[in-house]
């Protein structure tokens, strides 16, 4: 369900968030599906429970998951897809940096747009 790249510069908790969102988007995880407890996932991934808890807290803040005391943690039943302006600004900065790198490698606007389109389509495949 979750694959981590321990050599990546991206923090582990962000990788967990990304992987769970990807699984929801691809409908591998659906509304009401249970996800492992913090302790169980930490053991499976050989990481500290605090790292998983941080990821779960952010996923709850974004209303992707919900925790029901005594029952467990589940994919939220009514995930509302809405822009988070603060997150959009952060992503825009990251995208600017990535596009600058592509331009430095000789990519023109058409090639960058094509690449973004390909990535978008890959994420849309269920």
mmCIF file of C-alpha atoms in Angstrom:
data_model
loop_
_atom_site.group_PDB
_atom_site.id
_atom_site.type_symbol
_atom_site.label_atom_id
_atom_site.label_comp_id
_atom_site.label_asym_id
_atom_site.label_seq_id
_atom_site.Cartn_x
_atom_site.Cartn_y
_atom_site.Cartn_z
ATOM 1 C CA UNK A 1 0.000 0.000 0.000
ATOM 2 C CA UNK A 2 2.742 2.451 0.928
ATOM 3 C CA UNK A 3 6.228 2.450 -0.531
ATOM 4 C CA UNK A 4 8.829 4.774 0.928
ATOM 5 C CA UNK A 5 12.003 6.063 -0.650
ATOM 6 C CA UNK A 6 14.386 6.352 2.264
ATOM 7 C CA UNK A 7 16.972 8.056 0.033
ATOM 8 C CA UNK A 8 14.569 10.812 -1.026
ATOM 9 C CA UNK A 9 14.955 14.338 0.290
ATOM 10 C CA UNK A 10 11.162 14.395 0.801
ATOM 11 C CA UNK A 11 10.300 13.760 4.473
ATOM 12 C CA UNK A 12 8.851 10.331 5.274
ATOM 13 C CA UNK A 13 5.589 11.769 6.629
ATOM 14 C CA UNK A 14 5.058 13.659 3.339
ATOM 15 C CA UNK A 15 5.669 10.451 1.397
ATOM 16 C CA UNK A 16 2.997 8.702 3.488
ATOM 17 C CA UNK A 17 0.533 11.531 2.822
ATOM 18 C CA UNK A 18 1.297 11.417 -0.903
ATOM 19 C CA UNK A 19 0.949 7.626 -1.086
ATOM 20 C CA UNK A 20 -2.396 7.580 0.727
ATOM 21 C CA UNK A 21 -3.747 10.388 -1.465
ATOM 22 C CA UNK A 22 -2.553 8.546 -4.571
ATOM 23 C CA UNK A 23 -4.276 5.352 -3.404
ATOM 24 C CA UNK A 24 -7.508 7.298 -2.825
ATOM 25 C CA UNK A 25 -7.252 9.065 -6.170
ATOM 26 C CA UNK A 26 -6.705 5.769 -7.991
ATOM 27 C CA UNK A 27 -9.585 4.295 -5.968
ATOM 28 C CA UNK A 28 -7.427 1.583 -4.404
ATOM 29 C CA UNK A 29 -8.742 3.049 -1.156
ATOM 30 C CA UNK A 30 -12.388 4.058 -1.051
ATOM 31 C CA UNK A 31 -14.601 5.917 1.395
ATOM 32 C CA UNK A 32 -15.009 3.905 4.578
ATOM 33 C CA UNK A 33 -11.974 1.676 3.999
ATOM 34 C CA UNK A 34 -9.938 1.087 7.136
ATOM 35 C CA UNK A 35 -6.281 2.036 7.112
ATOM 36 C CA UNK A 36 -3.674 0.653 9.516
ATOM 37 C CA UNK A 37 -3.341 2.136 12.968
ATOM 38 C CA UNK A 38 -0.425 4.452 13.625
ATOM 39 C CA UNK A 39 1.477 1.710 15.464
ATOM 40 C CA UNK A 40 0.760 -0.974 12.876
ATOM 41 C CA UNK A 41 1.839 1.184 9.928
ATOM 42 C CA UNK A 42 4.947 2.320 11.809
ATOM 43 C CA UNK A 43 5.905 -1.326 12.387
ATOM 44 C CA UNK A 44 5.214 -2.259 8.750
ATOM 45 C CA UNK A 45 7.367 0.607 7.472
ATOM 46 C CA UNK A 46 10.013 0.339 10.224
ATOM 47 C CA UNK A 47 9.616 3.985 11.193
ATOM 48 C CA UNK A 48 8.651 5.781 14.377
ATOM 49 C CA UNK A 49 4.966 6.060 15.301
ATOM 50 C CA UNK A 50 5.419 9.834 15.578
ATOM 51 C CA UNK A 51 6.151 10.046 11.853
ATOM 52 C CA UNK A 52 2.968 8.154 10.973
ATOM 53 C CA UNK A 53 0.982 10.209 13.488
ATOM 54 C CA UNK A 54 2.214 13.432 11.857
ATOM 55 C CA UNK A 55 1.084 12.170 8.429
ATOM 56 C CA UNK A 56 -2.301 11.051 9.783
ATOM 57 C CA UNK A 57 -2.822 14.415 11.526
ATOM 58 C CA UNK A 58 -2.259 16.238 8.241
ATOM 59 C CA UNK A 59 -4.537 13.831 6.364
ATOM 60 C CA UNK A 60 -7.239 14.441 8.990
ATOM 61 C CA UNK A 61 -6.746 18.193 8.693
ATOM 62 C CA UNK A 62 -7.275 17.838 4.952
ATOM 63 C CA UNK A 63 -10.325 15.644 5.653
ATOM 64 C CA UNK A 64 -8.918 12.692 3.701
ATOM 65 C CA UNK A 65 -9.136 10.350 6.689
ATOM 66 C CA UNK A 66 -11.155 10.254 9.881
ATOM 67 C CA UNK A 67 -10.449 8.535 13.165
ATOM 68 C CA UNK A 68 -13.289 7.019 15.125
ATOM 69 C CA UNK A 69 -12.310 6.434 18.722
ATOM 70 C CA UNK A 70 -12.361 2.746 19.581
ATOM 71 C CA UNK A 71 -12.930 1.691 15.963
ATOM 72 C CA UNK A 72 -9.928 2.886 13.959
ATOM 73 C CA UNK A 73 -8.924 5.178 11.140
ATOM 74 C CA UNK A 74 -10.809 5.227 7.841
ATOM 75 C CA UNK A 75 -10.856 6.971 4.501
ATOM 76 C CA UNK A 76 -13.332 9.842 4.905
ATOM 77 C CA UNK A 77 -16.800 9.197 3.541
ATOM 78 C CA UNK A 78 -17.162 12.569 1.889
ATOM 79 C CA UNK A 79 -13.803 13.749 0.652
ATOM 80 C CA UNK A 80 -14.290 17.266 -0.594
ATOM 81 C CA UNK A 81 -11.938 18.219 -3.370
ATOM 82 C CA UNK A 82 -11.189 21.867 -2.807
ATOM 83 C CA UNK A 83 -8.129 24.036 -3.277
ATOM 84 C CA UNK A 84 -6.032 24.891 -0.260
ATOM 85 C CA UNK A 85 -4.647 28.312 -1.194
ATOM 86 C CA UNK A 86 -1.663 28.016 1.138
ATOM 87 C CA UNK A 87 -0.767 24.630 -0.354
ATOM 88 C CA UNK A 88 -1.318 25.926 -3.909
ATOM 89 C CA UNK A 89 1.200 28.745 -3.294
ATOM 90 C CA UNK A 90 3.730 26.249 -1.924
ATOM 91 C CA UNK A 91 3.221 23.930 -4.899
ATOM 92 C CA UNK A 92 3.527 26.849 -7.315
ATOM 93 C CA UNK A 93 6.966 27.669 -5.881
ATOM 94 C CA UNK A 94 8.007 24.031 -6.242
ATOM 95 C CA UNK A 95 6.669 23.925 -9.790
ATOM 96 C CA UNK A 96 8.565 27.098 -10.703
ATOM 97 C CA UNK A 97 11.784 25.483 -9.525
ATOM 98 C CA UNK A 98 11.090 22.296 -11.480
ATOM 99 C CA UNK A 99 10.197 24.191 -14.655
ATOM 100 C CA UNK A 100 13.364 26.261 -14.336
ATOM 101 C CA UNK A 101 15.366 23.004 -14.174
ATOM 102 C CA UNK A 102 13.600 21.686 -17.270
ATOM 103 C CA UNK A 103 14.280 24.965 -19.127
ATOM 104 C CA UNK A 104 17.968 24.679 -18.158
ATOM 105 C CA UNK A 105 17.941 21.226 -19.793
ATOM 106 C CA UNK A 106 16.589 22.698 -23.015
ATOM 107 C CA UNK A 107 12.891 21.964 -22.601
ATOM 108 C CA UNK A 108 10.636 24.498 -24.302
ATOM 109 C CA UNK A 109 7.078 25.344 -23.234
ATOM 110 C CA UNK A 110 5.590 22.671 -25.492
ATOM 111 C CA UNK A 111 7.809 19.893 -24.059
ATOM 112 C CA UNK A 112 7.138 21.003 -20.473
ATOM 113 C CA UNK A 113 3.391 21.092 -21.145
ATOM 114 C CA UNK A 114 3.549 17.634 -22.748
ATOM 115 C CA UNK A 115 5.498 16.269 -19.764
ATOM 116 C CA UNK A 116 3.004 17.720 -17.290
ATOM 117 C CA UNK A 117 0.161 16.252 -19.354
ATOM 118 C CA UNK A 118 1.784 12.811 -19.310
ATOM 119 C CA UNK A 119 2.253 12.935 -15.542
ATOM 120 C CA UNK A 120 -1.341 14.094 -15.069
ATOM 121 C CA UNK A 121 -2.594 11.182 -17.180
ATOM 122 C CA UNK A 122 -0.442 8.680 -15.253
ATOM 123 C CA UNK A 123 -2.019 9.884 -12.011
ATOM 124 C CA UNK A 124 -5.507 9.635 -13.524
ATOM 125 C CA UNK A 125 -5.170 5.959 -14.452
ATOM 126 C CA UNK A 126 -7.278 3.798 -12.169
#
